[in-house]
Amino acid sequence: DAGVIQSPRHEVTEMGQEVTLRCKPISGHNSLFWYRQTMMRGLELLIYFNNNVPIDDSGMPEDRFSAKMPNASFSTLKIQPSEPRDSAVYFCASSLAGVGYEQYFGPGTRLTVT
Amino acid sequence: GESVGLHLPTLSVQEGDNSIINCAYSNSASDYFIWYKQESGKGPQFIIDIRSNMDKRQGQRVTVLLNKTVKHLSLQIAATQPGDSAVYFCAENRGTGNQFYFGTGTSLTVIP
C-alpha cells in the first residue's frame, strides 16, 4: 500500500491567493482527518470525515478554510484567501471509522504564505 | 485542559540507555491512547497503543504504561538508538468519536 498521499509536498504562495491541498487516503479507510502543525500550536485537528461526510469541523480556523471529500479516495483543503499566518505543515491522515483505530499520516504539505 | 504551550519538552539520552517520555492527559473519559513518533520532515508514525482496560502494553523495545488514576501515560524505550531521535506525541481518544487529541510532544535526542 502506498500509504496516505498528499500533494503538493511544498507550496509557496503570496498572501491573498487561493491554496488547495490534496489528499488520497489509504484504500479501504473510511475516516479522513486534516491537521495543521505549527511550532506555536503543535498539531491541531481541523476537520474530519466519516464515509465522506464531515463530522467535526470545529477546528477549522475561520471561513477562509474549507474542506471537501467528494468520494472515498480524495479530499481537498482549500484556503481562500491565504494569509501569512496560515503558514504551517498540513497533514492528512486516514483510518477505519470507529473508536480504537490508529490513524495513518501522510507526509504533509509545507505551506508558506508570503 | 489540553496543553498547547509554546515550549517543547526535550530529553537527551546516551545511546544504549533507556528513555522514558511522559504525557499527562486531561479527559477522564479517554479510553484509547496512541504514541506517535515524528521524524524531521515526516508525518507522525504509529508506535504503540493502549486501551483504558489495560495498564501496560509491550512492543518491540517499547512499553507504554497507563495510570488512569492520575491521567498519566508514559512511553519507555529500551536501549535507545540514534534512530529513535524524534518528537514523540501521545494522543488520546475521548470516546465521543474517532478523532484524537494530541499533546505538545517531547523531543528526544540520542547522543552517540
PDB file of C-alpha atoms in Angstrom:
ATOM      1  CA  ASP A   1       0.000   0.000   0.000  1.00  0.00           C
ATOM      2  CA  ALA A   2       1.294   3.445  -0.874  1.00  0.00           C
ATOM      3  CA  GLY A   3       0.032   4.971   2.334  1.00  0.00           C
ATOM      4  CA  VAL A   4      -1.671   8.338   2.568  1.00  0.00           C
ATOM      5  CA  ILE A   5      -0.674  10.527  -0.367  1.00  0.00           C
ATOM      6  CA  GLN A   6      -0.592  14.304  -0.151  1.00  0.00           C
ATOM      7  CA  SER A   7       0.141  16.893  -2.786  1.00  0.00           C
ATOM      8  CA  PRO A   8       1.854  19.174  -3.221  1.00  0.00           C
ATOM      9  CA  ARG A   9       4.647  18.493  -0.735  1.00  0.00           C
ATOM     10  CA  HIS A  10       5.629  22.136  -0.691  1.00  0.00           C
ATOM     11  CA  GLU A  11       3.634  25.210  -1.610  1.00  0.00           C
ATOM     12  CA  VAL A  12       4.783  28.790  -1.612  1.00  0.00           C
ATOM     13  CA  THR A  13       2.206  31.414  -2.410  1.00  0.00           C
ATOM     14  CA  GLU A  14       1.529  35.089  -1.946  1.00  0.00           C
ATOM     15  CA  MET A  15      -0.944  36.490   0.508  1.00  0.00           C
ATOM     16  CA  GLY A  16      -4.422  36.654  -0.964  1.00  0.00           C
ATOM     17  CA  GLN A  17      -4.009  33.708  -3.289  1.00  0.00           C
ATOM     18  CA  GLU A  18      -6.110  30.566  -3.149  1.00  0.00           C
ATOM     19  CA  VAL A  19      -4.374  27.409  -1.980  1.00  0.00           C
ATOM     20  CA  THR A  20      -5.659  23.873  -2.487  1.00  0.00           C
ATOM     21  CA  LEU A  21      -4.133  20.927  -0.688  1.00  0.00           C
ATOM     22  CA  ARG A  22      -4.950  17.402  -1.770  1.00  0.00           C
ATOM     23  CA  CYS A  23      -5.116  14.046  -0.043  1.00  0.00           C
ATOM     24  CA  LYS A  24      -5.660  10.469  -1.091  1.00  0.00           C
ATOM     25  CA  PRO A  25      -6.387   8.228   1.901  1.00  0.00           C
ATOM     26  CA  ILE A  26      -5.406   4.595   2.242  1.00  0.00           C
ATOM     27  CA  SER A  27      -7.738   2.392   0.242  1.00  0.00           C
ATOM     28  CA  GLY A  28     -10.433   0.921   2.471  1.00  0.00           C
ATOM     29  CA  HIS A  29     -10.161   3.579   5.142  1.00  0.00           C
ATOM     30  CA  ASN A  30     -13.399   5.458   5.676  1.00  0.00           C
ATOM     31  CA  SER A  31     -12.251   8.205   8.038  1.00  0.00           C
ATOM     32  CA  LEU A  32     -10.120  11.120   6.918  1.00  0.00           C
ATOM     33  CA  PHE A  33      -8.564  13.840   9.049  1.00  0.00           C
ATOM     34  CA  TRP A  34      -6.930  17.175   8.262  1.00  0.00           C
ATOM     35  CA  TYR A  35      -4.400  18.556  10.750  1.00  0.00           C
ATOM     36  CA  ARG A  36      -2.262  21.672  10.908  1.00  0.00           C
ATOM     37  CA  GLN A  37       1.101  21.703  12.675  1.00  0.00           C
ATOM     38  CA  THR A  38       2.967  24.792  13.810  1.00  0.00           C
ATOM     39  CA  MET A  39       5.653  25.419  16.386  1.00  0.00           C
ATOM     40  CA  MET A  40       3.317  27.714  18.266  1.00  0.00           C
ATOM     41  CA  ARG A  41       0.252  25.488  18.474  1.00  0.00           C
ATOM     42  CA  GLY A  42       1.502  21.988  17.817  1.00  0.00           C
ATOM     43  CA  LEU A  43      -0.710  19.508  15.973  1.00  0.00           C
ATOM     44  CA  GLU A  44      -4.304  20.702  15.638  1.00  0.00           C
ATOM     45  CA  LEU A  45      -7.236  18.802  14.186  1.00  0.00           C
ATOM     46  CA  LEU A  46      -9.017  20.964  11.631  1.00  0.00           C
ATOM     47  CA  ILE A  47     -11.780  18.682  10.371  1.00  0.00           C
ATOM     48  CA  TYR A  48     -12.575  15.031   9.917  1.00  0.00           C
ATOM     49  CA  PHE A  49     -14.853  12.985   7.695  1.00  0.00           C
ATOM     50  CA  ASN A  50     -16.505   9.622   8.150  1.00  0.00           C
ATOM     51  CA  ASN A  51     -17.730   7.967   4.944  1.00  0.00           C
ATOM     52  CA  ASN A  52     -17.129  11.242   3.060  1.00  0.00           C
ATOM     53  CA  VAL A  53     -19.365  13.219   5.451  1.00  0.00           C
ATOM     54  CA  PRO A  54     -17.852  15.999   7.602  1.00  0.00           C
ATOM     55  CA  ILE A  55     -18.331  15.045  11.243  1.00  0.00           C
ATOM     56  CA  ASP A  56     -16.462  17.701  13.194  1.00  0.00           C
ATOM     57  CA  ASP A  57     -15.192  20.933  11.667  1.00  0.00           C
ATOM     58  CA  SER A  58     -14.853  22.844  14.923  1.00  0.00           C
ATOM     59  CA  GLY A  59     -11.109  23.100  14.410  1.00  0.00           C
ATOM     60  CA  MET A  60     -11.382  24.993  11.130  1.00  0.00           C
ATOM     61  CA  PRO A  61      -9.934  28.404  11.980  1.00  0.00           C
ATOM     62  CA  GLU A  62     -12.306  30.591  10.015  1.00  0.00           C
ATOM     63  CA  ASP A  63     -14.395  30.848   6.898  1.00  0.00           C
ATOM     64  CA  ARG A  64     -11.336  31.167   4.715  1.00  0.00           C
ATOM     65  CA  PHE A  65     -10.801  27.437   5.251  1.00  0.00           C
ATOM     66  CA  SER A  66     -12.970  24.808   3.606  1.00  0.00           C
ATOM     67  CA  ALA A  67     -12.638  21.069   3.086  1.00  0.00           C
ATOM     68  CA  LYS A  68     -14.398  18.634   0.833  1.00  0.00           C
ATOM     69  CA  MET A  69     -14.425  14.910   0.302  1.00  0.00           C
ATOM     70  CA  PRO A  70     -16.278  14.197  -2.949  1.00  0.00           C
ATOM     71  CA  ASN A  71     -15.501  10.480  -2.825  1.00  0.00           C
ATOM     72  CA  ALA A  72     -13.773   7.877  -0.670  1.00  0.00           C
ATOM     73  CA  SER A  73     -10.415   8.317  -2.347  1.00  0.00           C
ATOM     74  CA  PHE A  74      -9.954  12.075  -2.444  1.00  0.00           C
ATOM     75  CA  SER A  75     -10.174  15.117  -0.221  1.00  0.00           C
ATOM     76  CA  THR A  76      -9.177  18.759  -0.537  1.00  0.00           C
ATOM     77  CA  LEU A  77      -8.440  21.501   1.955  1.00  0.00           C
ATOM     78  CA  LYS A  78      -8.779  24.975   0.486  1.00  0.00           C
ATOM     79  CA  ILE A  79      -7.678  28.308   1.886  1.00  0.00           C
ATOM     80  CA  GLN A  80      -9.071  31.393   0.194  1.00  0.00           C
ATOM     81  CA  PRO A  81      -7.684  33.975   0.580  1.00  0.00           C
ATOM     82  CA  SER A  82      -4.456  32.801   2.173  1.00  0.00           C
ATOM     83  CA  GLU A  83      -2.636  34.830   4.830  1.00  0.00           C
ATOM     84  CA  PRO A  84       0.927  34.626   6.197  1.00  0.00           C
ATOM     85  CA  ARG A  85      -0.370  33.200   9.484  1.00  0.00           C
ATOM     86  CA  ASP A  86      -1.632  30.165   7.559  1.00  0.00           C
ATOM     87  CA  SER A  87       1.978  29.090   7.015  1.00  0.00           C
ATOM     88  CA  ALA A  88       2.287  25.630   8.545  1.00  0.00           C
ATOM     89  CA  VAL A  89       2.596  21.959   7.702  1.00  0.00           C
ATOM     90  CA  TYR A  90      -0.761  20.443   6.857  1.00  0.00           C
ATOM     91  CA  PHE A  91      -1.207  16.723   7.397  1.00  0.00           C
ATOM     92  CA  CYS A  92      -3.863  14.394   6.156  1.00  0.00           C
ATOM     93  CA  ALA A  93      -4.491  11.123   7.998  1.00  0.00           C
ATOM     94  CA  SER A  94      -6.843   8.225   7.436  1.00  0.00           C
ATOM     95  CA  SER A  95      -8.177   5.344   9.464  1.00  0.00           C
ATOM     96  CA  LEU A  96     -11.004   2.897   9.700  1.00  0.00           C
ATOM     97  CA  ALA A  97     -14.076   4.515  11.209  1.00  0.00           C
ATOM     98  CA  GLY A  98     -14.919   3.900  14.816  1.00  0.00           C
ATOM     99  CA  VAL A  99     -13.161   4.195  18.121  1.00  0.00           C
ATOM    100  CA  GLY A 100      -9.944   2.318  18.571  1.00  0.00           C
ATOM    101  CA  TYR A 101      -8.329   2.529  15.167  1.00  0.00           C
ATOM    102  CA  GLU A 102      -4.973   4.155  14.632  1.00  0.00           C
ATOM    103  CA  GLN A 103      -4.561   6.971  12.162  1.00  0.00           C
ATOM    104  CA  TYR A 104      -2.030   6.782   9.363  1.00  0.00           C
ATOM    105  CA  PHE A 105      -0.496  10.110   8.439  1.00  0.00           C
ATOM    106  CA  GLY A 106       0.641  11.375   5.092  1.00  0.00           C
ATOM    107  CA  PRO A 107       3.980  13.150   4.586  1.00  0.00           C
ATOM    108  CA  GLY A 108       2.401  16.580   4.899  1.00  0.00           C
ATOM    109  CA  THR A 109       2.290  19.724   2.776  1.00  0.00           C
ATOM    110  CA  ARG A 110       4.536  22.557   3.897  1.00  0.00           C
ATOM    111  CA  LEU A 111       2.713  25.801   3.104  1.00  0.00           C
ATOM    112  CA  THR A 112       4.457  29.140   3.103  1.00  0.00           C
ATOM    113  CA  VAL A 113       2.401  32.268   2.530  1.00  0.00           C
ATOM    114  CA  THR A 114       4.470  35.393   1.897  1.00  0.00           C
TER     115      THR A 114
ATOM    116  CA  GLY B   1      -7.250  21.167  29.661  1.00  0.00           C
ATOM    117  CA  GLU B   2      -5.038  20.202  26.769  1.00  0.00           C
ATOM    118  CA  SER B   3      -1.585  21.708  26.932  1.00  0.00           C
ATOM    119  CA  VAL B   4      -0.670  23.547  23.783  1.00  0.00           C
ATOM    120  CA  GLY B   5       2.181  25.520  25.192  1.00  0.00           C
ATOM    121  CA  LEU B   6       4.918  27.139  23.209  1.00  0.00           C
ATOM    122  CA  HIS B   7       7.733  25.131  24.760  1.00  0.00           C
ATOM    123  CA  LEU B   8       8.529  21.639  23.516  1.00  0.00           C
ATOM    124  CA  PRO B   9       9.931  19.462  26.312  1.00  0.00           C
ATOM    125  CA  THR B  10      13.270  17.903  25.437  1.00  0.00           C
ATOM    126  CA  LEU B  11      15.030  14.775  26.560  1.00  0.00           C
ATOM    127  CA  SER B  12      18.610  13.817  25.818  1.00  0.00           C
ATOM    128  CA  VAL B  13      19.863  10.305  26.472  1.00  0.00           C
ATOM    129  CA  GLN B  14      23.019   8.348  25.779  1.00  0.00           C
ATOM    130  CA  GLU B  15      22.839   5.645  23.177  1.00  0.00           C
ATOM    131  CA  GLY B  16      22.069   2.361  24.854  1.00  0.00           C
ATOM    132  CA  ASP B  17      20.301   3.903  27.831  1.00  0.00           C
ATOM    133  CA  ASN B  18      16.573   3.592  28.427  1.00  0.00           C
ATOM    134  CA  SER B  19      14.291   6.556  27.708  1.00  0.00           C
ATOM    135  CA  ILE B  20      11.080   7.483  29.444  1.00  0.00           C
ATOM    136  CA  ILE B  21       8.735  10.010  27.893  1.00  0.00           C
ATOM    137  CA  ASN B  22       5.759  11.211  29.880  1.00  0.00           C
ATOM    138  CA  CYS B  23       2.375  12.557  28.943  1.00  0.00           C
ATOM    139  CA  ALA B  24      -0.482  13.922  31.023  1.00  0.00           C
ATOM    140  CA  TYR B  25      -3.938  13.810  29.529  1.00  0.00           C
ATOM    141  CA  SER B  26      -6.903  15.839  30.566  1.00  0.00           C
ATOM    142  CA  ASN B  27     -10.079  13.878  29.989  1.00  0.00           C
ATOM    143  CA  SER B  28     -11.059  11.093  32.371  1.00  0.00           C
ATOM    144  CA  ALA B  29     -13.380   9.671  29.692  1.00  0.00           C
ATOM    145  CA  SER B  30     -10.477   8.997  27.330  1.00  0.00           C
ATOM    146  CA  ASP B  31     -10.342   5.295  26.589  1.00  0.00           C
ATOM    147  CA  TYR B  32      -7.773   4.746  23.883  1.00  0.00           C
ATOM    148  CA  PHE B  33      -4.274   6.152  23.609  1.00  0.00           C
ATOM    149  CA  ILE B  34      -1.575   6.079  20.977  1.00  0.00           C
ATOM    150  CA  TRP B  35       2.067   7.072  20.958  1.00  0.00           C
ATOM    151  CA  TYR B  36       3.337   8.521  17.706  1.00  0.00           C
ATOM    152  CA  LYS B  37       6.890   9.211  16.561  1.00  0.00           C
ATOM    153  CA  GLN B  38       7.587  12.096  14.208  1.00  0.00           C
ATOM    154  CA  GLU B  39      10.922  12.378  12.483  1.00  0.00           C
ATOM    155  CA  SER B  40      12.032  15.610  10.899  1.00  0.00           C
ATOM    156  CA  GLY B  41      10.172  16.307   7.667  1.00  0.00           C
ATOM    157  CA  LYS B  42       7.793  13.399   8.056  1.00  0.00           C
ATOM    158  CA  GLY B  43       4.305  12.751   9.329  1.00  0.00           C
ATOM    159  CA  PRO B  44       3.682  11.101  12.706  1.00  0.00           C
ATOM    160  CA  GLN B  45       4.056   7.332  12.722  1.00  0.00           C
ATOM    161  CA  PHE B  46       2.269   4.879  15.000  1.00  0.00           C
ATOM    162  CA  ILE B  47       4.458   3.272  17.672  1.00  0.00           C
ATOM    163  CA  ILE B  48       2.153   1.578  20.150  1.00  0.00           C
ATOM    164  CA  ASP B  49      -1.328   1.886  21.551  1.00  0.00           C
ATOM    165  CA  ILE B  50      -3.148   1.017  24.753  1.00  0.00           C
ATOM    166  CA  ARG B  51      -6.769   0.840  25.768  1.00  0.00           C
ATOM    167  CA  SER B  52      -8.114   2.019  29.082  1.00  0.00           C
ATOM    168  CA  ASN B  53      -8.795  -1.514  30.317  1.00  0.00           C
ATOM    169  CA  MET B  54      -5.042  -2.132  30.396  1.00  0.00           C
ATOM    170  CA  ASP B  55      -2.255  -0.527  32.396  1.00  0.00           C
ATOM    171  CA  LYS B  56       0.723  -1.838  30.447  1.00  0.00           C
ATOM    172  CA  ARG B  57       1.465  -2.922  26.925  1.00  0.00           C
ATOM    173  CA  GLN B  58       4.747  -4.004  25.424  1.00  0.00           C
ATOM    174  CA  GLY B  59       6.071  -3.890  21.915  1.00  0.00           C
ATOM    175  CA  GLN B  60       9.466  -4.320  20.413  1.00  0.00           C
ATOM    176  CA  ARG B  61      11.784  -2.227  22.636  1.00  0.00           C
ATOM    177  CA  VAL B  62       8.843  -0.054  23.678  1.00  0.00           C
ATOM    178  CA  THR B  63       6.464  -0.226  26.621  1.00  0.00           C
ATOM    179  CA  VAL B  64       3.503   2.010  27.332  1.00  0.00           C
ATOM    180  CA  LEU B  65       2.198   2.454  30.860  1.00  0.00           C
ATOM    181  CA  LEU B  66      -1.183   3.930  31.665  1.00  0.00           C
ATOM    182  CA  ASN B  67      -2.187   5.296  35.062  1.00  0.00           C
ATOM    183  CA  LYS B  68      -5.826   6.274  34.833  1.00  0.00           C
ATOM    184  CA  THR B  69      -5.955   7.466  38.419  1.00  0.00           C
ATOM    185  CA  VAL B  70      -3.648  10.369  37.725  1.00  0.00           C
ATOM    186  CA  LYS B  71      -4.337  10.536  33.984  1.00  0.00           C
ATOM    187  CA  HIS B  72      -0.749   9.820  33.041  1.00  0.00           C
ATOM    188  CA  LEU B  73       0.798   7.924  30.173  1.00  0.00           C
ATOM    189  CA  SER B  74       4.430   7.030  29.644  1.00  0.00           C
ATOM    190  CA  LEU B  75       6.489   5.559  26.837  1.00  0.00           C
ATOM    191  CA  GLN B  76       9.589   3.605  27.691  1.00  0.00           C
ATOM    192  CA  ILE B  77      12.169   2.903  25.021  1.00  0.00           C
ATOM    193  CA  ALA B  78      14.764   0.275  25.866  1.00  0.00           C
ATOM    194  CA  ALA B  79      18.341   0.514  24.639  1.00  0.00           C
ATOM    195  CA  THR B  80      17.745   3.813  22.878  1.00  0.00           C
ATOM    196  CA  GLN B  81      19.351   4.117  19.451  1.00  0.00           C
ATOM    197  CA  PRO B  82      20.247   7.160  17.325  1.00  0.00           C
ATOM    198  CA  GLY B  83      17.341   6.304  15.046  1.00  0.00           C
ATOM    199  CA  ASP B  84      14.999   6.905  17.960  1.00  0.00           C
ATOM    200  CA  SER B  85      15.755  10.628  17.843  1.00  0.00           C
ATOM    201  CA  ALA B  86      12.443  12.298  17.008  1.00  0.00           C
ATOM    202  CA  VAL B  87       9.482  14.096  18.522  1.00  0.00           C
ATOM    203  CA  TYR B  88       7.092  11.791  20.369  1.00  0.00           C
ATOM    204  CA  PHE B  89       3.406  12.582  20.772  1.00  0.00           C
ATOM    205  CA  CYS B  90       0.771  10.988  22.901  1.00  0.00           C
ATOM    206  CA  ALA B  91      -2.739  11.091  21.514  1.00  0.00           C
ATOM    207  CA  GLU B  92      -5.992  10.396  23.332  1.00  0.00           C
ATOM    208  CA  ASN B  93      -9.381   9.345  22.051  1.00  0.00           C
ATOM    209  CA  ARG B  94     -12.087  10.715  24.302  1.00  0.00           C
ATOM    210  CA  GLY B  95     -14.672   8.129  23.362  1.00  0.00           C
ATOM    211  CA  THR B  96     -17.041  10.512  21.606  1.00  0.00           C
ATOM    212  CA  GLY B  97     -15.868   9.919  18.054  1.00  0.00           C
ATOM    213  CA  ASN B  98     -12.817   8.640  16.293  1.00  0.00           C
ATOM    214  CA  GLN B  99     -10.783  11.822  16.485  1.00  0.00           C
ATOM    215  CA  PHE B 100      -7.620  12.010  18.558  1.00  0.00           C
ATOM    216  CA  TYR B 101      -6.284  14.906  20.602  1.00  0.00           C
ATOM    217  CA  PHE B 102      -2.537  15.287  20.529  1.00  0.00           C
ATOM    218  CA  GLY B 103      -0.189  16.512  23.236  1.00  0.00           C
ATOM    219  CA  THR B 104       2.531  19.053  22.556  1.00  0.00           C
ATOM    220  CA  GLY B 105       5.186  16.413  22.016  1.00  0.00           C
ATOM    221  CA  THR B 106       8.583  15.660  23.529  1.00  0.00           C
ATOM    222  CA  SER B 107      11.784  15.975  21.549  1.00  0.00           C
ATOM    223  CA  LEU B 108      14.136  13.040  22.136  1.00  0.00           C
ATOM    224  CA  THR B 109      17.797  13.358  21.196  1.00  0.00           C
ATOM    225  CA  VAL B 110      20.041  10.331  21.390  1.00  0.00           C
ATOM    226  CA  ILE B 111      23.714  11.068  21.954  1.00  0.00           C
ATOM    227  CA  PRO B 112      26.001   8.548  20.239  1.00  0.00           C
TER     228      PRO B 112
END
